[in-house]
mmCIF file of C-alpha atoms in Angstrom:
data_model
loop_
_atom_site.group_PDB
_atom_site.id
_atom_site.type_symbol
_atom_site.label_atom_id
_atom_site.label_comp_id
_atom_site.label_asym_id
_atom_site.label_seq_id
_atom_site.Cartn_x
_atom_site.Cartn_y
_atom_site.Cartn_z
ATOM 1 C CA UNK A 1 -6.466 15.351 -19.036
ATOM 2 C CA UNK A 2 -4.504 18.038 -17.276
ATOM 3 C CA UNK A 3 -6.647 17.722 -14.570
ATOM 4 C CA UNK A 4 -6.074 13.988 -14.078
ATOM 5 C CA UNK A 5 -2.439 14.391 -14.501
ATOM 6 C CA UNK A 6 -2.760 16.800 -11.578
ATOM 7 C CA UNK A 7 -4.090 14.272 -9.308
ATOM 8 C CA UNK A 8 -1.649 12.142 -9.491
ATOM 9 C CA UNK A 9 1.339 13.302 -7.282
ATOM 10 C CA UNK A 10 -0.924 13.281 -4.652
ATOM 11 C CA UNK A 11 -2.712 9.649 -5.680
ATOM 12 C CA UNK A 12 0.436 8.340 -5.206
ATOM 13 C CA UNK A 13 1.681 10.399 -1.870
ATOM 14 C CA UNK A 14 -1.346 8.740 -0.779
ATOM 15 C CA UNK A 15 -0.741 5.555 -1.681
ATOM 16 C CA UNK A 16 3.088 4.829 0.242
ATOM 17 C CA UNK A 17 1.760 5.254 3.394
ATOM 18 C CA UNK A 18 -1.951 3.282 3.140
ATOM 19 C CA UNK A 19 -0.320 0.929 1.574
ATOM 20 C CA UNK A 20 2.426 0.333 4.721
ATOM 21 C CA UNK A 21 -0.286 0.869 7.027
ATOM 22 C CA UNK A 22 -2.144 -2.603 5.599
ATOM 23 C CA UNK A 23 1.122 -4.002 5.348
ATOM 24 C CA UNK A 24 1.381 -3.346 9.318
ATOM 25 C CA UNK A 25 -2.686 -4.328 9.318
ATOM 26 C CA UNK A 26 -1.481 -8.061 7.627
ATOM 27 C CA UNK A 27 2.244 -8.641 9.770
ATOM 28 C CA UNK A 28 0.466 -7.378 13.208
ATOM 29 C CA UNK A 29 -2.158 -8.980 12.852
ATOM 30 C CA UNK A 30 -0.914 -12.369 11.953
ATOM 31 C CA UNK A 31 1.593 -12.380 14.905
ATOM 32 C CA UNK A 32 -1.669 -11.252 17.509
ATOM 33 C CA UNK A 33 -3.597 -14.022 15.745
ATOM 34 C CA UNK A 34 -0.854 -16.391 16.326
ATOM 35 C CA UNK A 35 0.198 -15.705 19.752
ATOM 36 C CA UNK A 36 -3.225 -15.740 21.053
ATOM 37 C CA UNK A 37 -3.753 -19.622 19.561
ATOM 38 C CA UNK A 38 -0.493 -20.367 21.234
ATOM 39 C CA UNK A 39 -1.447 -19.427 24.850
ATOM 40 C CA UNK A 40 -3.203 -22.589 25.931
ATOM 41 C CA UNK A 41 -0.807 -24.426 24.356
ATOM 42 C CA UNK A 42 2.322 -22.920 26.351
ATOM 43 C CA UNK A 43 2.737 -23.447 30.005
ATOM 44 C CA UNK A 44 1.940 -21.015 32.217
ATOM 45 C CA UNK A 45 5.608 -19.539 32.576
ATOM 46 C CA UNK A 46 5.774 -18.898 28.819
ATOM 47 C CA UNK A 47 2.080 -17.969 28.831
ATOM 48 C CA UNK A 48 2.736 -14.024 29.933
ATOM 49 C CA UNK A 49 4.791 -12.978 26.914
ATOM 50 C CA UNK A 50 2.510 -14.631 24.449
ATOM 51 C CA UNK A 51 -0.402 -12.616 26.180
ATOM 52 C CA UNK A 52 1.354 -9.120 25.683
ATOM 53 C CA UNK A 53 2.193 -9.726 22.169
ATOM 54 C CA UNK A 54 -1.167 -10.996 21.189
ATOM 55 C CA UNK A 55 -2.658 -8.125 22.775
ATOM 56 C CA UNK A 56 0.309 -5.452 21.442
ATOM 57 C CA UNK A 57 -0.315 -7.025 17.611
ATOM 58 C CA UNK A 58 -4.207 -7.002 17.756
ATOM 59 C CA UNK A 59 -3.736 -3.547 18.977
ATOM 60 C CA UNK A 60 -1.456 -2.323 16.594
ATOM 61 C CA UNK A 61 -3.283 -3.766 13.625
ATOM 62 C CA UNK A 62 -7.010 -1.774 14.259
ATOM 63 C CA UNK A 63 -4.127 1.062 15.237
ATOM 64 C CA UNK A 64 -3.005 0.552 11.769
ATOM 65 C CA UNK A 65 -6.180 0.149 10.186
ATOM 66 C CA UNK A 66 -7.518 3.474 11.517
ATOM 67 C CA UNK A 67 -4.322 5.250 10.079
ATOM 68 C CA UNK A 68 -4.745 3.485 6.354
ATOM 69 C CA UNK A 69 -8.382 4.934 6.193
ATOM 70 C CA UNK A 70 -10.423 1.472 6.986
ATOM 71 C CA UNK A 71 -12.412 0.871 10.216
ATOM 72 C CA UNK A 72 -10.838 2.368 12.825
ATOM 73 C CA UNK A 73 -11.301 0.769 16.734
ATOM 74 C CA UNK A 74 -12.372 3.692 19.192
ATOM 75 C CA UNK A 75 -9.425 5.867 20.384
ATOM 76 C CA UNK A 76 -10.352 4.834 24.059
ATOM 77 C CA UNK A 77 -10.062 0.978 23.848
ATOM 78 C CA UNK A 78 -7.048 1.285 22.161
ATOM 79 C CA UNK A 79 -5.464 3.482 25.172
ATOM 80 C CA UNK A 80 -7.095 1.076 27.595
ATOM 81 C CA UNK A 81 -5.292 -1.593 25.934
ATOM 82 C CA UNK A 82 -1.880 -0.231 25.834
ATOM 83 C CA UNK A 83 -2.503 0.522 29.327
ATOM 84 C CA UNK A 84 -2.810 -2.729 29.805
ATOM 85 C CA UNK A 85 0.013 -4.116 28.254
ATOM 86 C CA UNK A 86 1.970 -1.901 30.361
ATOM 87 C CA UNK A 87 0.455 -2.707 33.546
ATOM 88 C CA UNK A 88 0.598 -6.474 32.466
ATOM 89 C CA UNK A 89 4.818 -6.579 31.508
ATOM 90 C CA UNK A 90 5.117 -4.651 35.218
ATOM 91 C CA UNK A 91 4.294 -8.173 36.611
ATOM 92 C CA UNK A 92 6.831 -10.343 37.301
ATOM 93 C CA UNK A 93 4.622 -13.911 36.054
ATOM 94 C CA UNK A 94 7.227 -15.838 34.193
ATOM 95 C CA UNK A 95 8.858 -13.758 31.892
ATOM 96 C CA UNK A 96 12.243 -12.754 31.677
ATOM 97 C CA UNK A 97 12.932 -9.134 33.326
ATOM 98 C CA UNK A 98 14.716 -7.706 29.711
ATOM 99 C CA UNK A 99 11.693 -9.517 27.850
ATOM 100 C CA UNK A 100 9.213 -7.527 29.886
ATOM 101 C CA UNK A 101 11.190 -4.483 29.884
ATOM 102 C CA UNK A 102 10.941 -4.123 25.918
ATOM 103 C CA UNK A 103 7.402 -5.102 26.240
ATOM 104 C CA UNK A 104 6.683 -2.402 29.234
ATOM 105 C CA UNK A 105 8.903 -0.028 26.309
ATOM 106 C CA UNK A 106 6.315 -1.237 23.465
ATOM 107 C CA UNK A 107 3.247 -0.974 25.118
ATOM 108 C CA UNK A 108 4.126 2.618 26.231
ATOM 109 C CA UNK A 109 4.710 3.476 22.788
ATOM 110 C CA UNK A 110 1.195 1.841 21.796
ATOM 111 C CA UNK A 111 -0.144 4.389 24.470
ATOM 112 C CA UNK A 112 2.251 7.429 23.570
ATOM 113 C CA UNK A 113 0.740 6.629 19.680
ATOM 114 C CA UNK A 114 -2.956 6.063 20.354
ATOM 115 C CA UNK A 115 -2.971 9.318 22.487
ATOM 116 C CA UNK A 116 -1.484 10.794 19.725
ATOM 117 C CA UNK A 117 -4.085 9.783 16.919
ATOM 118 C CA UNK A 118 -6.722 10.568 19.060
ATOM 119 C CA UNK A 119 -5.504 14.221 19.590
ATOM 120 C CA UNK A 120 -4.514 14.417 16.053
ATOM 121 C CA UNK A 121 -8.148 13.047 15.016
ATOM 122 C CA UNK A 122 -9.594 15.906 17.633
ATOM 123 C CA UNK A 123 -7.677 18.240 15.971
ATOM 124 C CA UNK A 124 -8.730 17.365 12.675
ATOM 125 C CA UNK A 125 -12.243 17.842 13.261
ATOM 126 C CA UNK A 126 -11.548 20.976 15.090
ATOM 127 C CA UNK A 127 -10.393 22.509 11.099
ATOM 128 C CA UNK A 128 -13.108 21.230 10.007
ATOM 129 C CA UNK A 129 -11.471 18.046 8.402
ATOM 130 C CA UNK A 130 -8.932 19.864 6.397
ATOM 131 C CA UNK A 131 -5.656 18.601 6.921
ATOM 132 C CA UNK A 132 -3.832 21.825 8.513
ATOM 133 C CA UNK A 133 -3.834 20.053 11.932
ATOM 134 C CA UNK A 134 0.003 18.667 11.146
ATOM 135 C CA UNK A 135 1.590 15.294 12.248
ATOM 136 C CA UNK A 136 0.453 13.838 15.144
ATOM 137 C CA UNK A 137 3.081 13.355 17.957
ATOM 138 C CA UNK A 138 5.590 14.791 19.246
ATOM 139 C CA UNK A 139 8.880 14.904 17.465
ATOM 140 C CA UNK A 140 11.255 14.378 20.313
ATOM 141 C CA UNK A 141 8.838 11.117 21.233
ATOM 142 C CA UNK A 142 8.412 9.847 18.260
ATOM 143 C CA UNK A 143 12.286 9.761 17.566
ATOM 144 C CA UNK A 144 13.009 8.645 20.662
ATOM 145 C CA UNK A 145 10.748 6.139 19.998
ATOM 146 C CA UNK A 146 12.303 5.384 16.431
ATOM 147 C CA UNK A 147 15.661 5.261 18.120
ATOM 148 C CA UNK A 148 14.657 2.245 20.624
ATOM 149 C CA UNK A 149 12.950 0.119 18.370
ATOM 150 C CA UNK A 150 15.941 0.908 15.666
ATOM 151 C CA UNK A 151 18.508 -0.460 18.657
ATOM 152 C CA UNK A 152 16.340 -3.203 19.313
ATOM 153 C CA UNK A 153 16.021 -4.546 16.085
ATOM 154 C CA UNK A 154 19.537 -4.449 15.186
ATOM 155 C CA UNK A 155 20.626 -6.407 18.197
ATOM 156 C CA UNK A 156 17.292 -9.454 17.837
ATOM 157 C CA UNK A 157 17.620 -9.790 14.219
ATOM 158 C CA UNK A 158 21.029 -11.818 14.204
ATOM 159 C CA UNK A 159 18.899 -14.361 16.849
ATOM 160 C CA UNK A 160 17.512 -15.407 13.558
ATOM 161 C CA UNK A 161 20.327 -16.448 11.996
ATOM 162 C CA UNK A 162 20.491 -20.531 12.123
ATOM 163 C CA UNK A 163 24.656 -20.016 12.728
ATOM 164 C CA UNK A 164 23.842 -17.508 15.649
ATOM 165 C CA UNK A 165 20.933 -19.283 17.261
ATOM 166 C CA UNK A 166 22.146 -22.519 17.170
ATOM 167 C CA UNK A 167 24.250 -22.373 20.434
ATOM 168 C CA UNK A 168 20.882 -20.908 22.236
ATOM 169 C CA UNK A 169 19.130 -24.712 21.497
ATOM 170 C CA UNK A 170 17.776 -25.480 24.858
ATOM 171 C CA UNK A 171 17.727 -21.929 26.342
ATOM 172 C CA UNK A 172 14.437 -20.417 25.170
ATOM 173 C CA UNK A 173 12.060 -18.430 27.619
ATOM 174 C CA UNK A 174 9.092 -19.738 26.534
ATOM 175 C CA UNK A 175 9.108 -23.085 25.646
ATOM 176 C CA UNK A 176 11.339 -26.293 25.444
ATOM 177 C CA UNK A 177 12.775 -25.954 22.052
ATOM 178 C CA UNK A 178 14.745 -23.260 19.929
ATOM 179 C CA UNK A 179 12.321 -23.547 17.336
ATOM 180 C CA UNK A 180 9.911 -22.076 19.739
ATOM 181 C CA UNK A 181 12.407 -19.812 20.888
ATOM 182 C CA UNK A 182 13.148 -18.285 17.698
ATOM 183 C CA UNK A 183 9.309 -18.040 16.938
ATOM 184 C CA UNK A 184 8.956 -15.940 19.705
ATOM 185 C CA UNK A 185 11.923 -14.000 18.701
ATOM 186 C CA UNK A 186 10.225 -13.504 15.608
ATOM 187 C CA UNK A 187 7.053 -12.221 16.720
ATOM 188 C CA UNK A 188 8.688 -9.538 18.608
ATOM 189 C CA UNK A 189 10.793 -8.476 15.659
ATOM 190 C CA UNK A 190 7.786 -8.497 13.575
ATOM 191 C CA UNK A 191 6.378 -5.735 16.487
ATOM 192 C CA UNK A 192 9.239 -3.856 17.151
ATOM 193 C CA UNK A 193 9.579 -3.049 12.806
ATOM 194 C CA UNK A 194 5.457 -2.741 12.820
ATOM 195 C CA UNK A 195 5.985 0.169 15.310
ATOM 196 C CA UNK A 196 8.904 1.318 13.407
ATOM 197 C CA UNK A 197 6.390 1.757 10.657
ATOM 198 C CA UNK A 198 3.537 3.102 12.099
ATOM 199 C CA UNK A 199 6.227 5.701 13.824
ATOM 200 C CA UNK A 200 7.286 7.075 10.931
ATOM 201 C CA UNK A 201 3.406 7.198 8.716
ATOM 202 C CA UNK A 202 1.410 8.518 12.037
#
């Protein structure tokens, strides 16, 4: 019985940060799932920023999968990926400059944290899978990191509010309506806190 009782400080240390990881799996991958069914759908100016987060929340959610110990995608198609995303908010194809900005921001920080699992994993292996390798990252990074998503979240999240988006009706960068507008709002929101997450378990 002692023995059991011994386990379970570490069952449970376990636990908090698998279980955000499939929480990240679940929100990421709903918003990837969603954007991508919304791109033929959209026309082609509001088609770019659907793109990136479709790619950004697939990408996240294998990224996220790896870290809660189920099937992990290989280290080098998720670099590619975020590569891509960064490469792909660099063009200017409909989307406004601040928009693509945050996603160029996002999509390095997909990069910065899939070069960081895979050294991490590298490492890992290297002790012989004991887990003496430390986090993965770089602490300066990673809070910077933390710090910009923080920021960003703080100043979207009031876009949700129906008393603060109403005067936006009309306005949206991606489609006629604010109900699309604050969709897509949503779905970076949903991102930016996924990061946040995976930040702060990785």
């Amino acid at each position: 019985m002692s023995g059991l009782a011994a386990t379970r400080p570490e069952e449970a240390a376990m636990g908090g940060p698998e279980l955000v990881s499939w929480l990240v799996v679940g929100v990421c991958g709903g918003v990837g799932c969603y954007c991508l069914g919304r791109l033929r759908r959209l026309p082609a100016a509001g088609r770019q920023g659907r793109a990136l987060e479709a790619a950004m929340g697939i990408a996240m959610a294998l990224m996220a999968a790896g870290m809660a110990g189920g099937p992990a995608a290989p280290a080098g198609v998720l670099v590619a990926v975020s590569a891509a995303t960064v490469l792909g908010a660099a063009l200017p194809l409909g989307l406004r400059a601040r928009h693509r900005a945050h996603h160029a921001v996002e999509g390095a920080g997909m990069l910065y944290m899939a070069l960081a699992m895979g050294g991490a994993s590298g490492a890992h292996a290297a002790h012989g899978g004991h887990p003496g390798a430390g986090p993965a990252g770089v602490p300066v990074l990673s809070g910077a990191l933390l710090v910009y998503c923080a920021l960003y979240a703080l100043r979207t999240a009031p876009r949700l509010v129906p008393a603060a988006a109403a005067p936006r009706a009309g306005h949206g960068d991606v489609g006629p309506g604010a109900g699309e507008d604050e969709v897509a709002v949503a779905c970076r929101l949903a991102l930016t806190l996924g990061m946040v997450a995976m930040v702060l378990v990785m």
